[in-house]
Amino acid sequence: MYDFLWWWMFLLLPVPWLVRLILKPTQRQAGRALKVPFLEDFQQGKLAFTRSWYSLLALLLGVLAWLMLLTAAARPVWVGDSVSLPMEGRDLMMAVDLSGSMQEQDFILNRQVVDRLAATKAVAGEFIRKRSGDRIGLVLFGDQAYLQAPLTFDRHTVLQLLNEAALGLAGERTAIGDAIGLALKRLQNSPEKNRVLILMTDGANTAGSVSPLEAADMAAAAGLKIYTVGIGSESDAARSLFGFQLMNPNADLDERSLRAIADKTGGQYFRARDTEEFHKIYAELDRLEPLEQDAQQWRPQQELFRWPLLAAFVLVLLTAVLRIDPE
C-alpha cells in the first residue's frame, strides 16, 4: 500500500491561485488610433491564437508541476507487508585476543597453515552469521580492552569489524580482566538472564588494572555468563621463518584461570586445539537456550518522493519552453 507521511502539504494546493488573486497581472493598454486592417493583421491574429493555445498548455503543465511538487513534499512511501521480528535472542558480546601470541601459526584452514587470529576470524564469523535475532557486540583486547562494535542486530558490520582486526592493534600483552570488565559495562542494561560473553584468548593475563578472577566475581554478581575458549594447538611443531621447529605453543595459556572464570559465572570452558574443535565449540554455543522476548511487528517502507520531484522538474522545463514567444 501507499501512504503520505506529510499529507498536510496538500493544504498548500491553492497557494498559486491565492497569489494570483492578490497580485493581479498588469493590464496592457491598447492603442486608440483608427487602424485599417491589412493582410499582415490576419497573420498576427493567427499568431495570437497560437500564443493563446501555448499559454493554456503552459498553464496546465504549470498546475501539474505544482501538484507533483506538493506530492514530493508530502513524502509518499510504499509500505510493505508486516514482518515479524525474531521473538528470541540474546545480548552476546565476543571478546577476541589480539596480543602478539595470536600470530602463532599452528592451525590448518583450507589446507593452509594460518595463525590463530585467522582461524578465530573464520570460525567465529560462521558463528555470528547464524546468530539471527541476537544483538552482538565485539571487544578487542591486548594491553587494554577496546569496544570495537556495540551491541547491534547488524551482524554484517560486526563481521566486517572482526575481519579488519589486526595483530598488535591493541598491544602485545593480554588484559583479560579488563576485557571482562568492559563487556560487563556494555551489557549492564540488558536483561539479567540475557547476558552472555564469549572470551577467546591464547594466553594468560599480563596487563590491565583488574585481575580476571576479580572481574569474574563482578560478572557473576551481575548475572553475566562467560564462556571461555583457550586457543592453541597441542602440537609441538610450529611454523617460523626457518621452517618448522619444536616448541611448546601453549606455554602461556592459563587454562586454570579460564576454567575458574567460566565456573564462577555459570559458563563453560572450551579448548580449541584445531579448527575442527573450533567448529564444535561454536556449534555447542549455538545451542544456547535463547530468551523469549515480546513479539514485534515491522513494516518496511520505501521513500518515493524522487519520482514526483523528477516529474515536477520536467514539467517546469516544458512550461518554460512553451513560454518562449512562438514567432
Coordinates of C-alpha atoms in Angstrom, one line a residue:
M1 CA 0.0 0.0 0.0
Y2 CA 1.0 3.6 -0.4
D3 CA 0.9 6.4 2.1
F4 CA 1.9 10.1 2.6
L5 CA 3.9 10.8 5.7
W6 CA 3.4 14.6 5.4
W7 CA -0.1 14.6 3.9
W8 CA -0.9 18.1 5.2
M9 CA 1.4 19.5 2.5
F10 CA -1.6 19.2 0.1
L11 CA -3.2 22.1 2.0
L12 CA -0.8 24.3 0.1
L13 CA -2.5 23.4 -3.2
P14 CA -4.5 26.7 -3.6
V15 CA -1.4 28.9 -2.8
P16 CA -0.7 29.8 -6.5
W17 CA -4.3 30.8 -7.1
L18 CA -4.3 33.0 -3.9
V19 CA -1.1 34.7 -5.1
R20 CA -2.6 35.4 -8.5
L21 CA -5.7 36.7 -6.8
I22 CA -3.8 39.1 -4.6
L23 CA -1.2 40.2 -7.1
K24 CA -3.2 40.8 -10.2
P25 CA -1.4 41.0 -13.6
T26 CA -0.8 44.3 -15.2
Q27 CA -3.3 45.2 -18.0
R28 CA -1.9 46.2 -21.3
Q29 CA -3.2 49.5 -22.7
A30 CA -4.5 49.2 -26.3
G31 CA -3.9 52.0 -28.8
R32 CA -6.9 54.2 -29.6
A33 CA -5.9 55.3 -33.2
L34 CA -8.0 54.1 -36.1
K35 CA -6.3 51.2 -37.8
V36 CA -7.0 49.9 -41.3
P37 CA -6.8 46.1 -41.5
F38 CA -4.3 44.6 -43.9
L39 CA -3.2 41.0 -44.7
E40 CA -0.5 41.3 -42.1
D41 CA -3.2 41.8 -39.4
F42 CA -4.8 38.4 -40.3
Q43 CA -1.4 36.8 -39.9
Q44 CA -1.0 38.4 -36.5
G45 CA -4.4 37.1 -35.5
K46 CA -3.3 33.5 -36.3
L47 CA -0.2 34.1 -34.3
A48 CA -2.3 35.4 -31.4
F49 CA -4.4 32.2 -31.5
T50 CA -1.2 30.1 -31.4
R51 CA 0.1 32.1 -28.4
S52 CA -3.2 31.6 -26.6
W53 CA -3.1 27.8 -27.1
Y54 CA 0.5 27.7 -25.9
S55 CA -0.4 29.8 -22.9
L56 CA -3.2 27.4 -22.0
L57 CA -1.0 24.4 -22.3
A58 CA 1.7 26.1 -20.3
L59 CA -0.8 26.8 -17.6
L60 CA -1.9 23.2 -17.5
L61 CA 1.7 22.0 -17.3
G62 CA 2.3 24.5 -14.5
V63 CA -0.6 23.2 -12.5
L64 CA 0.6 19.6 -12.9
A65 CA 4.2 20.7 -11.9
W66 CA 2.8 22.3 -8.7
L67 CA 0.8 19.2 -7.9
M68 CA 3.8 16.9 -8.4
L69 CA 5.9 19.2 -6.2
L70 CA 3.4 19.0 -3.4
T71 CA 3.2 15.2 -3.9
A72 CA 7.0 15.0 -3.4
A73 CA 6.8 17.3 -0.4
A74 CA 4.2 15.1 1.2
R75 CA 6.7 12.3 1.3
P76 CA 5.0 9.4 -0.5
V77 CA 6.1 6.0 0.7
W78 CA 5.4 2.4 -0.3
V79 CA 4.6 0.3 2.8
G80 CA 5.2 -3.4 2.6
D81 CA 3.6 -6.3 4.4
S82 CA 4.0 -6.6 8.1
V83 CA 7.1 -8.6 9.1
S84 CA 7.5 -10.3 12.5
L85 CA 10.8 -9.6 14.2
P86 CA 12.6 -12.5 15.9
M87 CA 10.9 -13.3 19.3
E88 CA 14.0 -14.9 20.8
G89 CA 17.5 -13.6 21.2
R90 CA 20.4 -12.8 23.5
D91 CA 22.7 -9.9 24.0
L92 CA 26.0 -11.5 23.2
M93 CA 29.5 -9.9 23.5
M94 CA 32.5 -11.5 21.9
A95 CA 36.0 -10.7 23.3
V96 CA 38.9 -11.5 21.0
D97 CA 42.5 -11.6 22.0
L98 CA 44.8 -9.5 19.7
S99 CA 48.0 -9.9 21.6
G100 CA 51.3 -10.8 19.9
S101 CA 51.0 -14.5 20.7
M102 CA 47.9 -14.8 18.4
Q103 CA 50.3 -14.7 15.4
E104 CA 51.4 -18.2 16.2
Q105 CA 50.8 -20.3 13.1
D106 CA 49.6 -23.7 14.4
F107 CA 46.1 -24.0 12.8
I108 CA 45.2 -25.6 9.5
L109 CA 42.5 -23.8 7.5
N110 CA 41.6 -24.8 3.9
R111 CA 44.7 -27.0 3.8
Q112 CA 46.9 -24.0 4.7
V113 CA 48.8 -23.2 7.8
V114 CA 47.4 -20.0 9.3
D115 CA 47.8 -18.0 12.6
R116 CA 45.5 -18.3 15.5
L117 CA 43.7 -15.0 14.7
A118 CA 42.9 -16.0 11.2
A119 CA 41.4 -19.3 12.4
T120 CA 39.4 -17.4 15.1
K121 CA 38.0 -15.0 12.5
A122 CA 37.0 -17.8 10.1
V123 CA 35.1 -19.9 12.7
A124 CA 33.7 -17.0 14.7
G125 CA 32.5 -15.4 11.5
E126 CA 30.3 -18.5 10.8
F127 CA 29.0 -18.4 14.3
I128 CA 28.0 -14.7 14.0
R129 CA 26.2 -15.4 10.7
K130 CA 24.0 -18.0 12.4
R131 CA 23.0 -15.8 15.4
S132 CA 19.9 -14.4 13.8
G133 CA 17.8 -12.5 16.4
D134 CA 20.8 -11.8 18.7
R135 CA 22.4 -8.5 19.4
I136 CA 26.1 -9.0 19.1
G137 CA 28.9 -6.8 20.2
L138 CA 32.7 -7.0 19.8
V139 CA 35.5 -6.3 22.2
L140 CA 39.2 -6.5 21.2
F141 CA 41.9 -6.6 23.8
G142 CA 45.6 -6.6 24.2
D143 CA 47.4 -4.2 26.6
Q144 CA 43.9 -2.7 27.1
A145 CA 40.4 -3.6 26.1
Y146 CA 38.6 -1.7 23.3
L147 CA 34.9 -1.7 22.3
Q148 CA 35.0 -2.3 18.5
A149 CA 31.3 -2.8 18.0
P150 CA 28.4 -2.0 20.4
L151 CA 25.5 -4.4 20.7
T152 CA 23.7 -4.4 17.4
F153 CA 21.5 -6.6 15.2
D154 CA 23.7 -5.7 12.3
R155 CA 25.8 -8.9 12.0
H156 CA 27.3 -7.8 8.7
T157 CA 29.0 -4.8 10.4
V158 CA 30.3 -6.9 13.3
L159 CA 31.7 -9.4 10.9
Q160 CA 33.4 -6.7 8.9
L161 CA 35.0 -5.1 12.1
L162 CA 36.2 -8.6 13.2
N163 CA 37.8 -9.3 9.8
E164 CA 39.5 -5.9 9.9
A165 CA 41.1 -6.6 13.3
A166 CA 44.9 -6.8 13.0
L167 CA 47.5 -8.4 15.3
G168 CA 49.1 -5.9 17.6
L169 CA 46.3 -3.4 17.1
A170 CA 45.6 -3.4 20.9
G171 CA 49.2 -4.1 22.1
E172 CA 51.3 -7.1 22.7
R173 CA 50.2 -8.1 26.1
T174 CA 46.9 -9.6 27.4
A175 CA 44.4 -7.8 29.6
I176 CA 41.7 -10.5 30.2
G177 CA 40.3 -8.8 33.3
D178 CA 39.8 -5.5 31.5
A179 CA 38.1 -7.3 28.6
I180 CA 35.6 -8.9 31.0
G181 CA 35.0 -5.5 32.8
L182 CA 34.3 -3.7 29.5
A183 CA 31.9 -6.4 28.3
L184 CA 30.1 -6.3 31.6
K185 CA 29.8 -2.5 31.4
R186 CA 28.3 -2.7 27.9
L187 CA 25.8 -5.4 29.0
Q188 CA 24.6 -3.9 32.2
N189 CA 21.4 -2.5 30.7
S190 CA 20.5 -5.9 29.2
P191 CA 18.1 -8.3 30.9
E192 CA 20.0 -10.2 33.6
K193 CA 19.2 -13.6 32.1
N194 CA 20.2 -12.4 28.6
R195 CA 23.8 -11.6 29.2
V196 CA 26.5 -13.7 27.5
L197 CA 30.2 -13.2 26.9
I198 CA 32.4 -15.4 24.8
L199 CA 36.0 -14.8 25.7
M200 CA 38.7 -16.1 23.3
T201 CA 42.4 -16.0 24.2
D202 CA 45.6 -18.0 23.9
G203 CA 47.5 -16.6 26.9
A204 CA 47.4 -15.5 30.5
N205 CA 46.5 -12.2 32.0
T206 CA 49.7 -10.0 31.7
A207 CA 48.2 -6.5 31.7
G208 CA 45.2 -4.4 32.8
S209 CA 44.0 -2.9 36.1
V210 CA 41.6 -5.7 37.1
S211 CA 42.5 -9.4 37.6
P212 CA 40.5 -12.0 35.6
L213 CA 39.1 -13.6 38.8
E214 CA 38.0 -10.3 40.3
A215 CA 36.3 -9.4 37.0
A216 CA 34.7 -12.9 37.0
D217 CA 33.3 -12.3 40.5
M218 CA 31.7 -9.0 39.4
A219 CA 30.3 -10.7 36.3
A220 CA 28.8 -13.4 38.4
A221 CA 27.2 -10.9 40.7
A222 CA 25.7 -9.1 37.7
G223 CA 24.4 -12.3 36.1
L224 CA 26.8 -12.3 33.2
K225 CA 27.5 -15.8 31.9
I226 CA 31.0 -16.2 30.4
Y227 CA 32.1 -18.9 28.0
T228 CA 35.9 -19.1 27.7
V229 CA 37.8 -20.5 24.8
G230 CA 41.5 -21.4 25.1
I231 CA 43.2 -21.2 21.7
G232 CA 46.2 -23.1 20.6
S233 CA 47.4 -26.4 19.1
E234 CA 48.8 -29.2 21.2
S235 CA 51.4 -29.9 18.5
D236 CA 55.0 -29.1 19.4
A237 CA 55.7 -28.2 15.7
A238 CA 55.2 -24.5 14.8
R239 CA 55.9 -22.6 11.7
S240 CA 58.6 -20.0 11.7
L241 CA 60.9 -18.1 9.3
F242 CA 63.2 -21.1 9.3
G243 CA 60.5 -23.7 8.6
F244 CA 59.0 -25.9 11.3
Q245 CA 60.7 -26.1 14.7
L246 CA 59.9 -27.8 18.0
M247 CA 58.4 -25.6 20.7
N248 CA 55.6 -25.5 23.2
P249 CA 52.9 -23.2 21.6
N250 CA 50.7 -23.3 24.7
A251 CA 53.2 -22.4 27.4
D252 CA 51.4 -19.1 28.2
L253 CA 47.9 -20.4 28.1
D254 CA 46.3 -20.2 31.6
E255 CA 43.7 -22.9 31.4
R256 CA 43.2 -22.9 35.1
S257 CA 42.1 -19.3 35.2
L258 CA 39.9 -19.7 32.2
R259 CA 38.1 -22.6 33.8
A260 CA 37.7 -20.7 37.0
I261 CA 36.2 -17.7 35.1
A262 CA 33.6 -20.0 33.4
D263 CA 32.8 -21.9 36.6
K264 CA 32.2 -18.7 38.6
T265 CA 29.8 -17.3 36.1
G266 CA 27.9 -20.5 35.2
G267 CA 29.5 -20.8 31.8
Q268 CA 31.8 -23.4 30.4
Y269 CA 35.5 -23.7 29.3
F270 CA 36.3 -24.9 25.8
R271 CA 39.7 -25.9 24.4
A272 CA 40.3 -25.1 20.7
R273 CA 43.3 -27.2 19.5
D274 CA 42.3 -27.1 15.8
T275 CA 39.7 -25.7 13.5
E276 CA 37.6 -28.8 13.9
E277 CA 37.3 -28.3 17.7
F278 CA 36.6 -24.6 17.0
H279 CA 33.6 -25.6 14.9
K280 CA 32.4 -28.0 17.6
I281 CA 32.7 -25.2 20.2
Y282 CA 30.6 -22.8 18.3
A283 CA 28.1 -25.5 17.5
E284 CA 27.7 -26.0 21.2
L285 CA 27.4 -22.3 21.9
D286 CA 24.9 -22.0 19.1
R287 CA 22.6 -24.3 21.1
L288 CA 22.3 -21.8 23.9
E289 CA 18.7 -21.6 25.0
P290 CA 17.5 -18.1 23.8
L291 CA 15.5 -15.8 25.9
E292 CA 11.9 -15.2 24.8
Q293 CA 11.0 -11.6 24.1
D294 CA 7.8 -9.8 23.2
A295 CA 6.9 -10.2 19.6
Q296 CA 7.4 -7.1 17.5
Q297 CA 6.0 -6.2 14.0
W298 CA 7.8 -4.1 11.4
R299 CA 6.6 -2.9 8.1
P300 CA 9.3 -2.0 5.5
Q301 CA 9.0 1.4 3.9
Q302 CA 10.5 2.8 0.7
E303 CA 10.6 6.5 0.0
L304 CA 9.1 7.5 -3.4
F305 CA 9.5 11.3 -3.3
R306 CA 12.2 11.2 -6.0
W307 CA 9.7 10.3 -8.8
P308 CA 7.2 13.1 -8.4
L309 CA 10.1 15.5 -7.8
L310 CA 11.6 14.5 -11.1
A311 CA 8.2 14.8 -12.8
A312 CA 7.8 18.3 -11.4
F313 CA 11.3 19.3 -12.8
V314 CA 10.5 18.0 -16.3
L315 CA 7.1 19.8 -16.3
V316 CA 8.7 23.1 -15.3
L317 CA 11.2 22.8 -18.1
L318 CA 8.3 22.1 -20.6
T319 CA 6.4 25.1 -19.2
A320 CA 9.4 27.3 -19.7
V321 CA 9.8 26.2 -23.3
L322 CA 6.2 26.9 -24.0
R323 CA 6.5 30.4 -22.6
I324 CA 9.0 31.2 -25.3
D325 CA 7.4 33.6 -27.9
P326 CA 6.5 31.4 -30.9
E327 CA 7.4 33.8 -33.8

